[in-house]
XYZ file of C-alpha atoms in Angstrom:
439
model
C 8.719 28.900 25.530
C 10.086 27.482 28.910
C 11.076 23.858 28.434
C 9.885 23.153 32.037
C 6.347 24.111 30.910
C 6.522 22.517 27.382
C 5.152 19.289 26.307
C 8.251 17.563 24.809
C 8.290 13.723 25.422
C 11.705 12.870 24.019
C 13.112 9.243 24.098
C 16.687 8.312 24.897
C 16.698 5.022 22.857
C 15.789 4.320 19.198
C 12.363 2.903 18.897
C 12.470 -0.594 17.588
C 9.574 0.092 14.966
C 11.444 2.889 13.243
C 13.154 1.633 10.202
C 14.540 4.975 8.723
C 16.172 8.022 10.242
C 13.293 10.525 9.917
C 10.967 8.120 11.641
C 13.484 7.297 14.355
C 14.250 10.897 15.000
C 10.724 12.268 14.950
C 9.753 9.699 17.673
C 12.857 10.488 19.747
C 12.425 14.188 19.399
C 8.768 13.978 20.664
C 7.442 15.201 17.413
C 4.764 12.627 16.741
C 3.219 9.417 18.280
C 1.531 6.604 16.297
C -2.306 6.500 16.826
C -2.882 3.342 14.719
C -0.993 1.912 11.638
C 0.104 4.685 9.384
C -1.727 7.418 11.305
C 0.051 9.799 13.772
C -0.711 12.519 16.210
C 1.419 15.591 15.690
C 2.792 16.664 19.021
C 3.617 20.401 19.828
C 7.254 20.259 18.490
C 6.275 18.537 15.333
C 3.108 20.547 14.767
C 5.182 23.785 14.791
C 7.315 22.452 12.008
C 4.383 21.248 10.148
C 2.747 24.651 10.204
C 5.946 26.490 9.219
C 6.098 24.204 6.094
C 2.363 24.864 5.402
C 2.936 28.650 5.559
C 5.739 28.654 3.179
C 3.946 26.509 0.724
C 0.813 28.759 0.922
C 2.903 31.985 0.503
C 4.488 30.696 -2.710
C 1.333 29.524 -4.170
C -0.270 32.879 -3.436
C 2.677 34.576 -4.968
C 2.146 32.556 -8.163
C -1.424 33.922 -8.334
C -3.161 30.961 -6.778
C -6.317 31.450 -4.480
C -6.753 29.440 -1.414
C -9.874 27.671 -0.428
C -10.763 24.622 1.543
C -12.669 21.621 0.471
C -14.258 18.842 2.611
C -12.314 15.569 3.390
C -15.576 13.506 2.857
C -16.799 13.397 -0.741
C -19.658 12.132 -2.544
C -18.912 8.929 -4.685
C -21.011 10.182 -7.450
C -18.625 12.572 -8.938
C -15.923 9.913 -8.790
C -18.170 7.534 -10.740
C -18.789 10.189 -13.374
C -15.073 10.635 -13.890
C -14.420 7.000 -14.044
C -12.045 6.932 -11.190
C -14.129 5.468 -8.316
C -13.103 1.856 -9.278
C -9.662 2.832 -10.638
C -8.351 3.808 -7.304
C -8.789 0.310 -5.871
C -8.600 -0.441 -2.252
C -6.368 2.546 -1.393
C -9.671 4.577 -1.295
C -11.497 4.479 1.950
C -15.141 3.911 0.839
C -17.930 4.578 3.439
C -21.643 4.889 3.551
C -23.647 7.539 5.580
C -26.673 6.795 7.631
C -28.870 7.365 4.521
C -26.909 4.598 2.753
C -25.173 7.019 0.433
C -21.897 6.067 -0.972
C -19.190 8.416 0.385
C -15.383 8.432 0.249
C -12.430 9.997 2.297
C -10.790 11.925 -0.472
C -7.318 10.965 -1.559
C -7.382 13.968 -3.870
C -9.883 16.583 -5.191
C -9.893 16.846 -9.027
C -13.450 15.830 -9.219
C -14.732 18.176 -6.484
C -12.890 21.235 -7.673
C -14.069 20.670 -11.293
C -17.689 20.527 -9.959
C -17.147 23.689 -7.991
C -15.726 25.405 -11.101
C -18.497 24.071 -13.380
C -21.152 25.519 -11.306
C -19.469 28.965 -10.954
C -17.721 29.750 -14.312
C -19.460 30.106 -17.632
C -17.169 32.350 -19.712
C -13.665 32.530 -21.006
C -13.465 35.954 -19.586
C -13.323 34.272 -16.060
C -10.130 32.342 -17.085
C -7.553 31.566 -16.185
C -7.988 30.417 -12.601
C -5.686 28.742 -10.021
C -6.862 27.460 -6.642
C -5.295 25.536 -3.914
C -5.906 24.177 -0.470
C -4.088 22.280 2.275
C -5.951 19.318 3.671
C -5.730 16.019 5.381
C -5.931 13.067 3.021
C -6.320 9.271 3.465
C -4.988 6.668 1.281
C -5.229 2.980 2.777
C -1.645 1.786 2.073
C -1.390 -1.886 2.314
C 1.867 -1.605 4.298
C 2.230 1.790 5.823
C 5.859 2.206 6.787
C 8.517 4.702 7.431
C 6.370 6.803 9.836
C 4.918 9.835 8.180
C 6.882 9.153 4.951
C 4.485 6.388 3.906
C 1.455 6.741 6.160
C -2.257 6.403 5.542
C -3.272 9.907 6.694
C -1.253 12.854 5.554
C -1.340 16.546 4.970
C -1.307 17.688 1.467
C -1.384 20.908 -0.403
C -3.225 20.199 -3.790
C -3.763 22.989 -6.308
C -5.709 23.116 -9.616
C -5.547 25.182 -12.797
C -8.404 25.947 -15.336
C -7.759 27.318 -18.670
C -9.289 27.822 -22.084
C -6.710 26.188 -24.282
C -3.968 23.691 -23.999
C -1.425 26.538 -24.598
C -2.874 28.603 -21.708
C -2.817 25.357 -19.559
C 0.831 24.893 -20.252
C 1.413 28.549 -19.016
C -0.313 27.774 -15.580
C 1.649 24.451 -15.508
C 4.837 26.529 -15.760
C 3.847 28.856 -13.055
C 3.429 25.907 -10.621
C 6.677 24.321 -11.846
C 8.555 27.549 -10.968
C 6.509 28.054 -7.762
C 7.747 24.559 -6.710
C 11.335 25.330 -7.339
C 10.910 28.500 -5.150
C 9.009 26.568 -2.446
C 11.522 23.834 -2.046
C 14.501 26.170 -1.985
C 12.852 28.315 0.836
C 12.450 25.078 2.819
C 16.117 24.418 2.596
C 15.872 21.594 0.144
C 17.328 20.908 -3.393
C 14.410 19.416 -5.239
C 15.086 18.212 -8.711
C 12.247 18.186 -11.198
C 12.073 14.766 -13.095
C 9.660 13.644 -15.881
C 7.119 11.238 -14.304
C 4.232 8.776 -15.054
C 0.840 10.234 -14.416
C -0.673 7.193 -12.773
C -4.266 7.416 -11.652
C -4.371 11.206 -11.933
C -4.045 10.990 -15.675
C -2.799 13.268 -18.319
C 0.111 13.379 -20.682
C 2.623 15.861 -18.905
C 3.945 15.351 -15.334
C 6.896 16.071 -13.225
C 7.978 14.759 -9.840
C 10.090 16.959 -7.574
C 12.738 14.719 -5.911
C 15.190 15.389 -3.099
C 18.330 13.311 -2.838
C 18.590 11.218 0.296
C 20.144 7.815 1.075
C 16.842 6.362 2.204
C 14.857 7.463 -0.690
C 12.304 4.935 -2.142
C 13.419 5.561 -5.760
C 16.529 5.348 -7.484
C 17.263 8.504 -9.535
C 19.627 9.577 -12.378
C 20.443 13.043 -13.087
C 22.988 15.656 -14.401
C 25.133 17.100 -11.625
C 24.430 20.647 -12.681
C 20.787 20.404 -11.591
C 21.938 19.803 -7.978
C 23.811 23.177 -8.142
C 21.166 25.233 -9.928
C 19.348 27.989 -8.002
C 15.594 28.632 -8.082
C 14.360 32.084 -9.445
C 14.449 34.896 -6.942
C 11.477 36.535 -5.103
C 11.373 39.413 -7.873
C 10.098 36.766 -10.498
C 7.229 38.060 -12.516
C 4.964 35.063 -12.995
C 3.168 36.814 -15.876
C 6.228 36.808 -17.906
C 7.431 34.084 -20.298
C 8.648 31.219 -17.971
C 9.626 28.924 -20.895
C 13.332 29.756 -20.688
C 13.379 28.948 -16.837
C 11.505 25.593 -17.467
C 13.849 24.701 -20.334
C 17.018 25.395 -18.254
C 15.731 22.899 -15.741
C 14.378 20.212 -18.155
C 17.017 20.384 -20.822
C 19.427 18.297 -18.606
C 18.876 14.474 -18.035
C 16.809 13.705 -14.836
C 14.867 10.525 -14.366
C 13.632 8.182 -11.706
C 14.068 4.383 -12.229
C 10.591 4.143 -13.899
C 11.710 6.663 -16.632
C 15.353 5.964 -16.675
C 17.232 4.722 -19.817
C 20.783 3.692 -19.494
C 21.666 4.477 -23.042
C 20.215 8.071 -23.008
C 21.894 8.713 -19.600
C 25.177 7.674 -20.754
C 24.968 9.537 -24.235
C 23.546 12.700 -22.786
C 25.563 13.090 -19.623
C 29.358 13.311 -19.449
C 30.629 10.578 -17.047
C 32.044 13.042 -14.526
C 28.520 14.761 -14.410
C 26.532 11.689 -13.776
C 24.739 11.360 -10.436
C 23.035 7.978 -9.398
C 21.441 8.239 -5.998
C 18.247 7.512 -3.929
C 15.454 10.041 -3.848
C 12.231 11.011 -2.167
C 9.301 12.535 -3.949
C 8.112 15.591 -2.255
C 5.902 17.161 -4.971
C 4.144 16.124 -8.079
C 2.413 18.292 -10.832
C 0.185 17.107 -13.631
C -1.477 18.572 -16.853
C -4.363 16.494 -17.854
C -6.298 18.695 -20.228
C -10.091 17.840 -20.329
C -9.711 14.354 -18.571
C -12.181 15.585 -15.789
C -13.872 18.479 -17.514
C -15.458 16.374 -20.327
C -17.058 13.611 -18.284
C -18.263 16.065 -15.562
C -19.495 18.608 -18.092
C -17.281 21.459 -17.113
C -17.748 23.777 -20.151
C -17.151 27.541 -20.856
C -18.136 29.654 -23.746
C -15.183 30.781 -25.774
C -14.708 34.158 -27.525
C -16.645 32.789 -30.552
C -19.686 31.609 -28.502
C -18.759 27.915 -28.640
C -18.931 25.669 -25.640
C -15.559 24.040 -24.873
C -14.174 21.807 -22.143
C -11.767 23.478 -19.777
C -8.086 22.490 -19.678
C -7.034 21.620 -16.236
C -3.967 20.452 -14.176
C -3.299 19.557 -10.557
C -0.325 20.224 -8.293
C 0.480 18.429 -5.085
C 2.948 18.958 -2.248
C 3.241 16.482 0.629
C 3.306 18.892 3.519
C 3.655 16.272 6.209
C 5.778 14.103 4.036
C 8.192 17.284 3.809
C 8.861 17.005 7.485
C 10.306 13.636 7.123
C 11.989 14.473 3.854
C 13.828 17.494 5.390
C 15.105 15.313 8.255
C 16.287 12.618 5.844
C 18.289 15.398 3.941
C 19.458 17.210 7.089
C 20.606 15.282 10.219
C 23.723 13.882 11.843
C 24.430 11.232 14.348
C 23.356 13.446 17.180
C 19.913 14.345 15.722
C 17.989 16.710 13.386
C 19.525 19.752 11.740
C 16.568 22.142 10.908
C 16.793 24.578 8.220
C 16.045 28.101 9.896
C 12.963 28.600 7.761
C 11.071 25.634 9.141
C 12.613 25.182 12.550
C 10.166 24.875 15.479
C 12.293 27.524 17.353
C 15.086 29.481 16.071
C 17.303 29.156 19.151
C 17.680 26.834 22.256
C 18.692 28.834 25.317
C 20.451 26.522 27.772
C 20.843 27.477 31.357
C 23.638 25.332 32.830
C 22.727 26.094 36.487
C 19.070 26.497 36.797
C 18.461 27.784 40.452
C 21.522 29.921 40.552
C 20.216 33.541 41.027
C 22.759 35.207 38.603
C 22.602 32.675 35.961
C 18.796 32.698 36.120
C 18.660 36.448 35.811
C 20.819 36.611 32.803
C 18.884 33.786 30.977
C 15.600 35.498 31.724
C 16.895 38.755 30.303
C 18.164 37.033 27.154
C 14.979 34.988 27.052
C 12.582 38.047 27.292
C 14.680 40.366 25.098
C 14.727 37.760 22.272
C 10.987 36.870 22.621
C 9.975 40.532 22.680
C 12.038 40.974 19.326
C 10.002 38.265 17.759
C 12.565 35.478 18.045
C 11.167 32.098 18.798
C 13.195 30.722 21.808
C 13.098 27.356 23.617
C 14.582 28.051 27.017
C 15.819 24.970 28.876
C 15.289 26.033 32.413
C 15.166 22.622 33.858
C 17.387 21.236 36.417
C 18.770 18.243 34.158
C 22.528 17.747 34.049
C 24.420 19.656 31.356
C 25.081 16.626 29.186
C 21.492 15.711 28.950
C 20.627 19.273 27.950
C 23.204 19.328 25.220
C 22.032 16.010 23.874
C 18.350 17.110 23.950
C 19.067 20.362 22.083
C 21.268 18.455 19.408
C 18.483 15.840 18.941
C 15.662 18.400 18.271
C 18.009 20.228 15.931
C 17.317 23.954 16.548
C 19.624 26.188 14.345
C 21.290 27.944 17.174
C 22.196 27.275 20.954
C 23.046 29.921 23.542
C 24.817 28.315 26.468
C 24.975 30.168 29.777
C 26.743 29.127 32.864
C 28.058 30.698 36.034
C 31.610 31.181 34.446
C 30.299 32.887 31.463
C 28.101 35.011 33.518
C 31.081 36.191 35.576
C 33.018 36.936 32.418
C 30.096 38.660 30.716
C 30.342 36.156 27.859
C 28.103 33.335 26.534
C 28.684 30.633 24.044
C 26.890 30.571 20.880
C 26.727 27.191 18.866
C 25.670 26.869 15.224
C 23.972 23.583 15.161
C 24.690 22.834 11.423
C 28.451 23.552 11.448
C 29.076 22.709 15.097
C 31.033 26.111 15.342
C 31.154 27.662 18.843
C 31.989 31.236 19.602
C 32.109 33.201 22.946
C 30.277 36.550 22.696
C 29.051 39.291 24.992
C 25.201 39.879 25.476
C 24.790 42.528 22.847
C 26.813 40.401 20.279
C 24.713 37.403 20.870
C 21.437 39.408 20.420
C 22.741 41.154 17.375
C 23.472 37.624 15.778
C 19.967 36.451 16.637
C 18.088 39.639 15.298
C 20.480 40.163 12.435
């Protein structure tokens, strides 16, 4: 993509309304613009990141055996009244009436609707287990939306659901999602720590939040240092194998948010040199709630003995749009964003230091077209801005690599390659630069 033709409305100054790093940098980098309180338009650069995150989340859900579908944003209030949650959600739920005066709502989550879908399609234990997910815009009417997309009213969320015959089988599905989340966040370049959590309005008796450590996190967290250094299972993981040893390795060490924290337990269970006290951001939450929704909604299946039993269910959420801000909070410096390569809007920024110079233009065009033809996503700064402004913009938007081309380098047959994260700069010939980018 040529920058001269791209819509990238960056800002030089920090917006006054931005209280935290991610909000400030997303506005400055031209990723989003506020439409109304807590509701944002996603501009081209931000939308590319959002779609990259959504793709990785979807791939890992599918790898774990979950099937993708799409449910509507507007739901009937009847199902929520049957489950008992219509009033429990309070004013966060946006309630509306259609032209026929039917009570509707803008869904904050989909437990009721997916249970109803399942109830009307599955009758026998032979059709279990089932894992399903979708990625959809949600709305929760926060009383004080703040921190940009981190605590907005409209947000993109992956919510998944499991259906099983027994609590033991339900636990196995829960474990699949637990491990899938570990893999998902690692692919996103994040270290997310699972912590036992309250179930809140979702309900149930088993729940884990996945927390990334960041100075601007909304929660205080306490955990064992080893959890920060643990690695998620590899891509060769067999999800049909016994996952309990993996779960045990992650949950046997102390990890709690301030809601669940106990000073005495923390000090007795964790050696002093292994204690971490920090701020954290929730990026995922999983729940197992058994028959909380299936019983009131009449979601029953026939077991192997011919008895009608309520299915056992769980739900599993990842804040896709929230992750954009979370990644920035965890990965930035004083100059701007530092994207992990897996989610970056482009892999490399190609900087032409003298646009309009025939030889420099020719070399840049060659590099741009060769990399693009090889499937490398390139943002080519072919504008006539001064060099300092070009460097600042590339650092701000945080692409993993920068290739800097100027008349002197063209004459010498060498170009400067900069790693955004480390700041390392090396001079390389054309073929060596291309080998680095395609390797």
